[in-house]
Coordinates of C-alpha atoms in Angstrom, one line a residue:
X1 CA 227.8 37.3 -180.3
X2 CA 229.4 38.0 -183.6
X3 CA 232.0 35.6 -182.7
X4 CA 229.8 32.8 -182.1
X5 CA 228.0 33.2 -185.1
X6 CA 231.4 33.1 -187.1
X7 CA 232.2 30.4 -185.4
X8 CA 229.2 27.9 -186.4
X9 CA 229.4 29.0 -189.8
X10 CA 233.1 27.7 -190.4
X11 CA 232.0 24.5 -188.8
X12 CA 235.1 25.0 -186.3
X13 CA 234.3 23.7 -182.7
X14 CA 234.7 26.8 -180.3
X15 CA 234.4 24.6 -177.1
X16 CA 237.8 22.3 -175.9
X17 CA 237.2 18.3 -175.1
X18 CA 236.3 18.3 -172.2
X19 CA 233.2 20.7 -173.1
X20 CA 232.6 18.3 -175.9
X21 CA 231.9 15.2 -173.9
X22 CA 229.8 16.7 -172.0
X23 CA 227.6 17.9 -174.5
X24 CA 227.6 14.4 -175.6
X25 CA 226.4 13.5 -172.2
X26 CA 223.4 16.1 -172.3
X27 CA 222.4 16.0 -176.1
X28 CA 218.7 15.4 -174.8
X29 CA 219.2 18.6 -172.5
X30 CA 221.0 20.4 -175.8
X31 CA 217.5 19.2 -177.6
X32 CA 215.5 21.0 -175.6
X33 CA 217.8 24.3 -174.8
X34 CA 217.9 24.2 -178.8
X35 CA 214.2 26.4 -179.6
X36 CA 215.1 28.7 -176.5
X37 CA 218.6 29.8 -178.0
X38 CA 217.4 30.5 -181.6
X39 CA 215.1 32.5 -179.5
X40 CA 217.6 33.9 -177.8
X41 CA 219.3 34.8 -181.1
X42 CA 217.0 36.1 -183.4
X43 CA 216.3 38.5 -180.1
X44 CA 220.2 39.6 -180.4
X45 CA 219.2 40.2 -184.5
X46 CA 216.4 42.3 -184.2
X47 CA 218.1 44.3 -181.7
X48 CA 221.2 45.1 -183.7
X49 CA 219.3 46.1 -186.5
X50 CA 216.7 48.5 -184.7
X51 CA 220.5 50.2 -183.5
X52 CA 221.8 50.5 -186.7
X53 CA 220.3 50.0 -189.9
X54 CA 216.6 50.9 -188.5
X55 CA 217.7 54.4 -187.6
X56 CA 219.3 54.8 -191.2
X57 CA 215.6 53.6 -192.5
X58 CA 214.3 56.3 -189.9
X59 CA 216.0 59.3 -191.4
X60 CA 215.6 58.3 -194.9
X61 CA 211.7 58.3 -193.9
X62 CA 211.7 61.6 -192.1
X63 CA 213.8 63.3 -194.7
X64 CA 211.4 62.1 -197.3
X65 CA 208.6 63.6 -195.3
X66 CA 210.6 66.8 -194.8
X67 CA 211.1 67.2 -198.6
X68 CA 207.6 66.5 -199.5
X69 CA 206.0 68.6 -196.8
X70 CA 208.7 71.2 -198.6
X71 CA 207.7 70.8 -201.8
X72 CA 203.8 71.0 -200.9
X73 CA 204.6 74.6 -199.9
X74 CA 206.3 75.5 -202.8
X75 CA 203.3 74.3 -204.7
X76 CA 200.8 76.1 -202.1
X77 CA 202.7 79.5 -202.2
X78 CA 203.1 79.5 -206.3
X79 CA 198.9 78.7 -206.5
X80 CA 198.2 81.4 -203.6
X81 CA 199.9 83.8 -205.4
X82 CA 197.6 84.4 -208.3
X83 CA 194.8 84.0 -206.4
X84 CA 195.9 86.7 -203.6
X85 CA 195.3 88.9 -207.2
X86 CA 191.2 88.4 -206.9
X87 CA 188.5 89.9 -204.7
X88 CA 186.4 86.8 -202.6
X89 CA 183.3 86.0 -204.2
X90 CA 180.0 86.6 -202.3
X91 CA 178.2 83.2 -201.3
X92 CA 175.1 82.4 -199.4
X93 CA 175.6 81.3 -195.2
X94 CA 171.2 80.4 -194.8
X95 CA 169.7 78.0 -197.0
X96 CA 166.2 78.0 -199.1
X97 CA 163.5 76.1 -196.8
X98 CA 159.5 75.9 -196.8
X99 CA 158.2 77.7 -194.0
X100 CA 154.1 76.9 -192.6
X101 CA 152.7 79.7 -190.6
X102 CA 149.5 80.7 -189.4
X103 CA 147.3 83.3 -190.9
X104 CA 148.0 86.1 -188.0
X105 CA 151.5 85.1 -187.2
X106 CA 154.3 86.7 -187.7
X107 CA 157.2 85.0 -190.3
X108 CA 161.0 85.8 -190.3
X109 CA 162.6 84.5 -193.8
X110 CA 166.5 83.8 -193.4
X111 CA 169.0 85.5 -196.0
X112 CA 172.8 85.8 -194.6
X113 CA 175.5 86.3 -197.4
X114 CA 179.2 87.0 -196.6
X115 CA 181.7 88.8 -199.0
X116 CA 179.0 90.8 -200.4
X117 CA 181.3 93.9 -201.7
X118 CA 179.3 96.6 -203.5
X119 CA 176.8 93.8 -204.7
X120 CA 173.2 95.0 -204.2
X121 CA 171.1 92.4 -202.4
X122 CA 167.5 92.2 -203.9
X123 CA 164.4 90.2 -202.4
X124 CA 161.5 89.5 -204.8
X125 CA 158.4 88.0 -204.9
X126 CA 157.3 87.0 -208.8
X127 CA 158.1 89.9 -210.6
X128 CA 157.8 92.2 -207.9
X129 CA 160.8 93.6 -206.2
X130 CA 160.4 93.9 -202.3
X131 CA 163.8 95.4 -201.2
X132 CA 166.8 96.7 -202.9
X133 CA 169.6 96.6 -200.4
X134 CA 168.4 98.4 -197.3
X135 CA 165.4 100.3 -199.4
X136 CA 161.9 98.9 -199.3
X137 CA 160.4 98.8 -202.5
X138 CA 157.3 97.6 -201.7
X139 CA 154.0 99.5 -199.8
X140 CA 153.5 96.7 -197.7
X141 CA 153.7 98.0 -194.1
X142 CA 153.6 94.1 -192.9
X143 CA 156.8 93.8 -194.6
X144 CA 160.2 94.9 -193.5
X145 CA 163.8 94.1 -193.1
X146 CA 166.0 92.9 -189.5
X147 CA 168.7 91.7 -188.6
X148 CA 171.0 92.5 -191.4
X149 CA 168.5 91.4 -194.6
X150 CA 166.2 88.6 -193.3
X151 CA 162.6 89.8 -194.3
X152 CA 160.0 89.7 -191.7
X153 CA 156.3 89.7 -192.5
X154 CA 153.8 90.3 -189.9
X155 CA 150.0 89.6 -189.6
X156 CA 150.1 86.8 -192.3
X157 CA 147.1 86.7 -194.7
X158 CA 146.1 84.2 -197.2
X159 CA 147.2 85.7 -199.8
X160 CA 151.3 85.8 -198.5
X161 CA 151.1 81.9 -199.8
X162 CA 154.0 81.3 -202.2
X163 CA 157.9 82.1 -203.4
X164 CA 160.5 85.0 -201.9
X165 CA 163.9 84.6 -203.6
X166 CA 166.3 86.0 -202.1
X167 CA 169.2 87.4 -205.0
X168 CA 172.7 89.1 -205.4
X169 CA 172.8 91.2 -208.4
X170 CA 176.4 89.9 -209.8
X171 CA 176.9 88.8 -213.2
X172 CA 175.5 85.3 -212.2
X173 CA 172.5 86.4 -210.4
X174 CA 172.6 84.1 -207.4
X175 CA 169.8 83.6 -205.7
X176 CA 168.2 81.2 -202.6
X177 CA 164.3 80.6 -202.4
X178 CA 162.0 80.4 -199.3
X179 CA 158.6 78.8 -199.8
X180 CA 155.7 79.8 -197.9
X181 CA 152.8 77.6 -197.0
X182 CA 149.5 80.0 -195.1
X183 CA 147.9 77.4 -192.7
X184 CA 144.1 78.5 -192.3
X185 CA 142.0 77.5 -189.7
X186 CA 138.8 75.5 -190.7
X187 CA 135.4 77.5 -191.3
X188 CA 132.3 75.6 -192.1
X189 CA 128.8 77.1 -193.2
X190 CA 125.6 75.7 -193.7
X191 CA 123.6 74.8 -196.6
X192 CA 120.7 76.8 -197.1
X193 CA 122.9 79.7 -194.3
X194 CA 119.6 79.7 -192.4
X195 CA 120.4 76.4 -191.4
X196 CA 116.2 75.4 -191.5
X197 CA 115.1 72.3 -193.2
X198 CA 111.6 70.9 -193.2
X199 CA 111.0 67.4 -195.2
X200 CA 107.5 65.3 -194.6
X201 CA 107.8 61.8 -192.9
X202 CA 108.2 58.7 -194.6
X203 CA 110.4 61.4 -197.6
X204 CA 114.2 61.6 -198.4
X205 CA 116.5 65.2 -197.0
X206 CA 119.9 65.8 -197.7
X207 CA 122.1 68.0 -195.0
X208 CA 124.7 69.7 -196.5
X209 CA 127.3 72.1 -195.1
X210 CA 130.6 73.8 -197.0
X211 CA 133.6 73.7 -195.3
X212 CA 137.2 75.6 -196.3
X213 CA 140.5 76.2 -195.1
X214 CA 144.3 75.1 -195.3
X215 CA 144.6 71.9 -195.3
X216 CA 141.6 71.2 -196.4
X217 CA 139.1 70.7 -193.6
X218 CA 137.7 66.4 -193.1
X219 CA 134.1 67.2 -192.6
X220 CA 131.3 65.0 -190.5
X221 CA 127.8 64.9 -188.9
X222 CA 126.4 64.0 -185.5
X223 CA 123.0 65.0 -183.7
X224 CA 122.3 66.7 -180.8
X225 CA 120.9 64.5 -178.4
X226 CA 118.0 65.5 -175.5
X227 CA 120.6 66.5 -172.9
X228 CA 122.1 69.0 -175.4
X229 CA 125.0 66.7 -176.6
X230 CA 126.2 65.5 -179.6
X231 CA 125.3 61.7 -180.2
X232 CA 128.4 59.8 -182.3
X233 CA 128.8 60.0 -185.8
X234 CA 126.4 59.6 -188.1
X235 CA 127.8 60.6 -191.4
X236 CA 131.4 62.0 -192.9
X237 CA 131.5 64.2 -195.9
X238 CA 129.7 67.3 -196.9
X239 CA 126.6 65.8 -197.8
X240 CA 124.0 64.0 -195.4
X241 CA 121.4 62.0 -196.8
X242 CA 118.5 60.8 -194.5
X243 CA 116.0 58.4 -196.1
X244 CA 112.2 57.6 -195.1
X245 CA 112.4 60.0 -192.5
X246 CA 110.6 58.9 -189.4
X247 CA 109.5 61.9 -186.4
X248 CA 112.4 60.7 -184.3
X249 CA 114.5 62.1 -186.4
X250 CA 113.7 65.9 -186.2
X251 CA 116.1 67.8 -183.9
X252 CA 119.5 69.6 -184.6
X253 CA 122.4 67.9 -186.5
X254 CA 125.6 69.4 -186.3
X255 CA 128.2 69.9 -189.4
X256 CA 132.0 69.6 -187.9
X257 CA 135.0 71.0 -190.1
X258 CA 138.3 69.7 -188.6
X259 CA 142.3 70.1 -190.5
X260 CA 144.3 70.5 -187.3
X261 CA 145.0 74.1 -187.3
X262 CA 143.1 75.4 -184.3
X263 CA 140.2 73.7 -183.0
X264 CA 137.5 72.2 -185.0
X265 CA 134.5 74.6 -185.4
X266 CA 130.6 73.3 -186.1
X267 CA 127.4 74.6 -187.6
X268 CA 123.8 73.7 -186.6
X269 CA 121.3 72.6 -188.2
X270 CA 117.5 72.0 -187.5
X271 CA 115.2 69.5 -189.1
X272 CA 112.1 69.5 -188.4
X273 CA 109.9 66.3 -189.6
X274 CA 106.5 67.3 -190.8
X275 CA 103.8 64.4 -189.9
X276 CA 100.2 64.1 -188.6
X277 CA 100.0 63.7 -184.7
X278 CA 100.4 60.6 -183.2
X279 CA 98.7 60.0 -179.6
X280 CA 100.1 57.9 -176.9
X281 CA 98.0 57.8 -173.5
X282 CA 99.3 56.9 -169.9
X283 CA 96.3 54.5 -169.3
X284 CA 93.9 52.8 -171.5
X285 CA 91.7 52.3 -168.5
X286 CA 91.1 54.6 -165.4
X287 CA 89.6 53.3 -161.8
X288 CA 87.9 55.6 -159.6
X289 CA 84.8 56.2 -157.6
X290 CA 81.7 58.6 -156.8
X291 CA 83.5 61.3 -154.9
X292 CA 86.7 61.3 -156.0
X293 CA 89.2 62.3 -158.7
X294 CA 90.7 60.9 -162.0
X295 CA 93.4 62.2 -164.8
X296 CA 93.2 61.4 -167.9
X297 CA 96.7 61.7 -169.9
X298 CA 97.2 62.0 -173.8
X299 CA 100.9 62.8 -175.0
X300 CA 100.5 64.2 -179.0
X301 CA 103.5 63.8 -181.1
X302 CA 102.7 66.5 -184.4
X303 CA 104.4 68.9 -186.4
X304 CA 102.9 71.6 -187.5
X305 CA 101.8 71.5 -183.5
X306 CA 98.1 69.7 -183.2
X307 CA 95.1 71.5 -181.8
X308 CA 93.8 68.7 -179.1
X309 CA 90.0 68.1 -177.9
X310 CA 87.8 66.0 -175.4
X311 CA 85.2 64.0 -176.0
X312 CA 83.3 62.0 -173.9
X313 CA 80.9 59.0 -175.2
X314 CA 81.4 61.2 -179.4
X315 CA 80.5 64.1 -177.3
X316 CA 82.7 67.1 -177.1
X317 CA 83.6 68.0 -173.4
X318 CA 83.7 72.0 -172.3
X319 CA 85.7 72.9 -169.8
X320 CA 83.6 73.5 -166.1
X321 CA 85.0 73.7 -162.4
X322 CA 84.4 70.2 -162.6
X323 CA 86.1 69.4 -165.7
X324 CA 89.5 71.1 -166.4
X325 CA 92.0 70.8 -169.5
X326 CA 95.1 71.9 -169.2
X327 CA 98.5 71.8 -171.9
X328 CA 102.5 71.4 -171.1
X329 CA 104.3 70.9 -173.8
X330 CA 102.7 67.7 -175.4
X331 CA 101.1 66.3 -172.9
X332 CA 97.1 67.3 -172.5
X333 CA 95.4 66.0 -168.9
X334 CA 91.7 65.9 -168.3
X335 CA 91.1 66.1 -164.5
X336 CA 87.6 65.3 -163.2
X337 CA 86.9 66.3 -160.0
X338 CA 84.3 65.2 -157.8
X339 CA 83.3 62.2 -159.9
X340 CA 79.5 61.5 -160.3
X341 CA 78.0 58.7 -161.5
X342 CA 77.2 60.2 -165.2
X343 CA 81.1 60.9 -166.0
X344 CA 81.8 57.0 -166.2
X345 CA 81.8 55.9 -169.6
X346 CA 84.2 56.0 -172.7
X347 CA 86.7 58.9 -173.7
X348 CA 88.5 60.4 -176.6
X349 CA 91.3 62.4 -177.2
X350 CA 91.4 63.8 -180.7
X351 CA 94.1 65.8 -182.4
X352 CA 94.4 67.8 -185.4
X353 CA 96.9 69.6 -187.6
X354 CA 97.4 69.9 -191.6
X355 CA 98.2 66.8 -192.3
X356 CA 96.0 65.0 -190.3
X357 CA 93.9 63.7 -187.3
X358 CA 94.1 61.3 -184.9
X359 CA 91.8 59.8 -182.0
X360 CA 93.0 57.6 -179.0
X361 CA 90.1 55.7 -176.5
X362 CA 90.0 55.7 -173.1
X363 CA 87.6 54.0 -170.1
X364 CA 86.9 55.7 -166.7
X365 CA 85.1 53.0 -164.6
X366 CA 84.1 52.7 -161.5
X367 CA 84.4 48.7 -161.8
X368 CA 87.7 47.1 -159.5
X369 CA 90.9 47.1 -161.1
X370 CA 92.6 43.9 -162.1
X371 CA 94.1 41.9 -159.4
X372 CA 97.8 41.5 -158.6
X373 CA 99.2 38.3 -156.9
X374 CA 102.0 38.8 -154.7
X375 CA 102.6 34.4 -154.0
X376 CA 106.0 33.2 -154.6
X377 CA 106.5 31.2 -157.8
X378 CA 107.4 27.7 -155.9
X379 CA 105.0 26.8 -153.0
X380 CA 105.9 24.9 -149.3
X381 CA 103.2 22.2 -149.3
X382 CA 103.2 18.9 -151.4
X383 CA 100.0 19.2 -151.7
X384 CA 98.5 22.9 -151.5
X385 CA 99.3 26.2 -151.9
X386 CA 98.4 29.5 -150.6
X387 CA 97.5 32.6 -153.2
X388 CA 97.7 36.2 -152.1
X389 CA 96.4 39.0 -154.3
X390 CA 95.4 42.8 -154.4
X391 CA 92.7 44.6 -155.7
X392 CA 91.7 48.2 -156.0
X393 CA 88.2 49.4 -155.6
X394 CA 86.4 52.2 -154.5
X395 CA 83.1 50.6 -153.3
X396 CA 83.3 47.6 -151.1
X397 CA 83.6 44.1 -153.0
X398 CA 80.6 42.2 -153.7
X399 CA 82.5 38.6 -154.9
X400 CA 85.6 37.7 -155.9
X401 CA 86.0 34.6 -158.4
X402 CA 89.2 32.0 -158.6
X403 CA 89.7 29.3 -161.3
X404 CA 92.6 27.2 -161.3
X405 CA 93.7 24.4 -163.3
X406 CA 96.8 22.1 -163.7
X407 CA 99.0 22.1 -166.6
X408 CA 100.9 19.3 -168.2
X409 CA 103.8 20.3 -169.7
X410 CA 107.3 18.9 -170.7
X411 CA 110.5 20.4 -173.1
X412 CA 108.1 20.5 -176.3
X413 CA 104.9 20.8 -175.1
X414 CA 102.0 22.0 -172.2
X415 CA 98.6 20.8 -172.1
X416 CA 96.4 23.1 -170.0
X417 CA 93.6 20.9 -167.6
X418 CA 90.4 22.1 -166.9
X419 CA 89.7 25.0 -164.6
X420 CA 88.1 24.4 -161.5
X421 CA 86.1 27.7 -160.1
X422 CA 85.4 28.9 -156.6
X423 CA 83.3 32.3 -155.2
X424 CA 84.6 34.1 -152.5
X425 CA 83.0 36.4 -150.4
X426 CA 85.3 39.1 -149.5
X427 CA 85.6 40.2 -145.7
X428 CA 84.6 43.7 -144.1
X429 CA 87.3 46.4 -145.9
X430 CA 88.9 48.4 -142.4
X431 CA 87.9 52.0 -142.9
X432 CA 91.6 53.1 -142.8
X433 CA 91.9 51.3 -146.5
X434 CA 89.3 53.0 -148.8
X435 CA 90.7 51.4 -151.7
X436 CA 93.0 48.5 -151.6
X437 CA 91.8 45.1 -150.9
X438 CA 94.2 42.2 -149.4
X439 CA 92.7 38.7 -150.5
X440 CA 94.4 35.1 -149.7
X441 CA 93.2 31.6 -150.3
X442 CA 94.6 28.2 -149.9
X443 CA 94.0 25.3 -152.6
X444 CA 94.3 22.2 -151.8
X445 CA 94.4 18.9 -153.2
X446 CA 97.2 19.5 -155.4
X447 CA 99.5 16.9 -157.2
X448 CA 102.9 16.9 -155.6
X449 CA 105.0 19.0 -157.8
X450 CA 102.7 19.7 -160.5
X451 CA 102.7 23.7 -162.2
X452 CA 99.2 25.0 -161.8
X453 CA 97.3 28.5 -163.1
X454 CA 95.2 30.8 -161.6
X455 CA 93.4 33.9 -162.5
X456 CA 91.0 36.0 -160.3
X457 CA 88.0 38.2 -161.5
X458 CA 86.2 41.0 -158.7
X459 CA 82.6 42.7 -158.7
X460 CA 81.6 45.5 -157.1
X461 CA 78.0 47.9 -157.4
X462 CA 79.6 49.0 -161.0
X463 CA 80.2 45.4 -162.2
X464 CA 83.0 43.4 -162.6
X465 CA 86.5 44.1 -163.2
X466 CA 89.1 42.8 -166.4
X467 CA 90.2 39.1 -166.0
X468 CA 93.6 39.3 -164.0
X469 CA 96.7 38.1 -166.0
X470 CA 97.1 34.6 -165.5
X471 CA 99.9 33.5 -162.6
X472 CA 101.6 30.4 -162.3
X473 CA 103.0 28.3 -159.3
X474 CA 104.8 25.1 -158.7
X475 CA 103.9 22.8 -156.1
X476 CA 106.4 21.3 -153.8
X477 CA 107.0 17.7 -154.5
X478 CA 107.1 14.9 -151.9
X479 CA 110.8 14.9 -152.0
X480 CA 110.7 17.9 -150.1
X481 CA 111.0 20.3 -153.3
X482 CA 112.3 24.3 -152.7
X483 CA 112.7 27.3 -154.7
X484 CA 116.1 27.6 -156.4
X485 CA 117.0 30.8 -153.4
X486 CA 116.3 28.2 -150.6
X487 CA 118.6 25.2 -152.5
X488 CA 121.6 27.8 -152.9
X489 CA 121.5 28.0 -148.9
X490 CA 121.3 24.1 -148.6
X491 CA 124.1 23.4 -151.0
X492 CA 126.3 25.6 -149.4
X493 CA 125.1 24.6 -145.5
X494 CA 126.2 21.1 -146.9
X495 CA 129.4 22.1 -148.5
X496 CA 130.8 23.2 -144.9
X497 CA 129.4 20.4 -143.0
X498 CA 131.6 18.3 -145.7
X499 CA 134.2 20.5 -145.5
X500 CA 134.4 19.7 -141.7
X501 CA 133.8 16.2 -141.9
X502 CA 137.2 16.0 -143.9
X503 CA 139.0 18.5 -141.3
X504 CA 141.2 16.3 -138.3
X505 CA 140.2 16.4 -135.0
X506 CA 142.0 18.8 -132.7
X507 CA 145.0 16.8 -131.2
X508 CA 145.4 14.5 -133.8
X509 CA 148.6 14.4 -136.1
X510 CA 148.0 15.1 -139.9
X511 CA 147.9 12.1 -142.4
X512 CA 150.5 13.4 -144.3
X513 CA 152.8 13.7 -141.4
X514 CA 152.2 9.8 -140.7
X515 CA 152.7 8.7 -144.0
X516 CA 156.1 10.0 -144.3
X517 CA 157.1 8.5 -141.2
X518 CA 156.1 5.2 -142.3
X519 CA 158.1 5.6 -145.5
X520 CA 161.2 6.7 -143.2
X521 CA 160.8 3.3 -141.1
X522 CA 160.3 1.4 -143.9
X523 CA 163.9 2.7 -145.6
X524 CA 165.3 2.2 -142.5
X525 CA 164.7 -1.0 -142.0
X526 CA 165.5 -1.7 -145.2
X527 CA 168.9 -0.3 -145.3
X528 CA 169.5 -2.0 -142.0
X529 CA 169.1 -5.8 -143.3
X530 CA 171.4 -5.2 -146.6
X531 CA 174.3 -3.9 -144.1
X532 CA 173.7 -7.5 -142.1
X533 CA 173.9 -8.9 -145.2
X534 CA 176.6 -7.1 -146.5
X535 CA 178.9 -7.9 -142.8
X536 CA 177.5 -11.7 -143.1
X537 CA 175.3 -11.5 -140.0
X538 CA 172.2 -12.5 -141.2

């Protein structure tokens, strides 16, 4: 290789004639061979230097490295040896860190120190000095010392809140600090601690409740509701303010004091609404007959509690064997048994406290109750219609009355017509119904599809009866009109028969199947006249 390279650069030829002429012959070939030897040749380079002069470069680099790593030693022995002369100092392995305990737990504080020599270890607390070493300093009996000197406390109170530093007694005074947080679960008391509150309807009360602990505790109000549970939230804060107090809402409110440690706890509280007595009764008017029994209900709302009485027609009522009172809770009941003619007539209920009285009316009557129609809403004929009603009565019915009348009426407006009055006579009550009577009666001559009214009236021995609530019907129109139940059947009745209609008949191919047969021929045939074309047949 060396000889070839000597060779070129002299400019001498190393190859004879012949060798020439052919290279003549194949410069283009020489061309191409040209970038593969200098290849070839800086290959031969690169090795010859990686055996010689790379392994000088080698050495030189490793003895470098020898000589420095040497001369590092030197260094490292000549600056251990002074220090070899000194004892290690003592240094701190734990770290300060804020501890959060529960009052009641127990608390371990970390304090690991290595090379402590004859150093005394002291842990403090302020001022106060807690251990010396392995001596407890302090009285505390909670406190003591494990594991080397990591301080345990036990049965953590309030009070334990705060900084324990943790120190070496050298000339520096080194020291590492735990803080300690006392997490107290929430206590909440009321406000008067009776928990009683009394306040007059229609008047202002404020609720208020105190609660404490660490964090402090989110505080907020619900009320018990009649099952015994609490309703949702009706207030947050200490303080509950109620205004124009109404008597619904007496009853017990509960103060809640929640901060996450433990569960939340709750107070009651019972306010109790101060108003005359208010009188609700079951039924204005009572039916019943010689012979028989009625109740008579009033339900008293008071507070103080109401002392109630009877009266009959401003009379005051005493209680006989015929005539009994009776209390539970706040509902009174007059029951009068055996009826007589004389205890018809009007009746009171009166009730009484400090701040007030109140009187509520009712009628026992031997008269027939009101009617009750039991006729759908939309009739069957175009051009009559058939009412069904019930009355109660005691004694047989003397004469029932019906008026009916049409009404004209549109989006914005209804104008009632005249009412047109018919007297029935009722028919013979069966002895197995003592009371209820089962009337019926068809009108006739009615507009096709026109809304009519109708009210009904009963006497019997005692007179006649309230004026039924007024009932309205619809007439079917000649188009064959029904109620909106029967058209949802229709509609859908005609929905399948469409649905059929639409269906193909058993046997029968699909219409989709035949159109794409169609569309196939069609291509086909198609295709079939551009190949005549194309071959010069047709």
């Amino acid at each position: 290789m060396r000889i070839i390279s000597r060779s070129i650069r002299s400019g001498d030829s190393p190859l004879p004639t012949p060798a020439r002429g052919l290279r003549k012959g194949n410069r283009a070939a020489l061309k191409m061979n040209c970038p593969i030897l200098i290849v070839i040749s800086l290959g031969w380079l690169l090795h010859a230097h990686a055996g010689s002069g790379g392994g000088a470069v080698e050495a030189a680099i490793s003895n470098r490295g020898s000589n420095s790593r040497s001369m590092s030693n030197v260094q490292q022995s000549q600056q251990a040896a002074p220090s070899s002369l000194t004892a290690p100092q003592p240094r701190f392995l734990s770290r300060g860190h804020t501890y959060r305990a529960v009052v009641g737990d127990t608390l371990v504080l970390p304090c690991q120190v290595e090379n402590l020599g004859n150093f005394v270890l002291l842990w403090r607390r302020g001022p106060n000095v807690l251990t010396a070493s392995n001596i407890m300093v302090t009285r505390d009996e909670r406190v003591r010392l494990i594991d080397g000197y990591n301080l345990e406390i036990s049965d953590l109170e309030p009070q334990d809140a705060g900084d324990y530093v943790c120190q070496i007694s050298d000339k520096i005074n080194r020291d590492q600090v735990h803080t300690v947080e006392i997490l107290v679960p929430p206590s909440v008391r009321a406000i008067p601690t009776s928990g009683q509150l009394q306040a007059r309807k229609g008047g202002p009360i404020t609720l208020e409740c105190k609660g404490s602990g660490n964090p402090v505790p989110s505080i907020y109000w619900t009320k018990k509701s009649g099952a015994n549970k609490s309703t949702a939230r009706i207030g947050d804060g200490p303080i509950l303010t109620l205004e124009k107090l109404e008597r619904q809402q007496a009853g017990v409110y509960q103060c809640t004091a929640d901060n996450g440690v433990g569960d939340p706890v709750t107070v009651d509280m019972r306010l109790d609404v101060l108003y005359p007595p208010d009188i609700q009764v079951e039924k204005s008017w009572i039916h019943s007959g010689e012979g028989f029994e009625a109740k008579l209900v009033c339900i008293v709302y008071a507070d103080p509690v109401a002392t109630v009485s009877w009266y009959q027609n401003s009379f005051p009522i005493q209680s006989t064997d015929r005539r009994i009172m009776n209390t539970r809770a706040n509902r009174h009941t007059l029951t009068i048994r055996h009826i007589q003619q004389e205890d018809f007539g009007n009746y009171s209920c009166v009730a009484d406290n400090s701040l007030g009285r109140s009187r509520k009316y009712m009628e026992l009557s031997g008269r027939p109750g009101p009617a009750e129609f039991y006729s759908p809403k939309w009739g069957r004929s175009p051009d009559s219609y058939n009412l069904t009603w019930k009355i109660d009565s005691y004694p047989p019915l003397e004469e029932v009355r019906l008026l009916y009348r049409r009404v004209l009426m549109n989006d914005s407006f209804q104008q009632p017509g005249r009412w047109h009055d018919f007297i029935l006579t009722p028919e013979h009550r069966p002895a197995s119904e003592p009371l209820t009577h089962i009337m019926s009666y068809t009108i006739k001559n009615l507009h096709p599809g026109a809304y009519y009214e109708a009210i009904v009236q009963a006497k019997n021995r005692y007179g006649w009866n309230e004026v039924s609530d007024i009932f309205q019907f619809i007439v079917a129109s000649n188009s064959v009109d029904i109620g909106p139940e029967d058209a949802e059947v229709v509609a859908s009745s005609k929905s399948r028969s469409n649905s059929g209609a639409v269906a193909s008949p058993p046997g029968s191919l699909p219409q989709s199947l035949l159109l794409h047969s169609a569309l196939l021929l069609v291509l086909a045939l198609s295709n079939c006249q551009f190949d005549r074309r194309r071959l010069g047949l047709g």
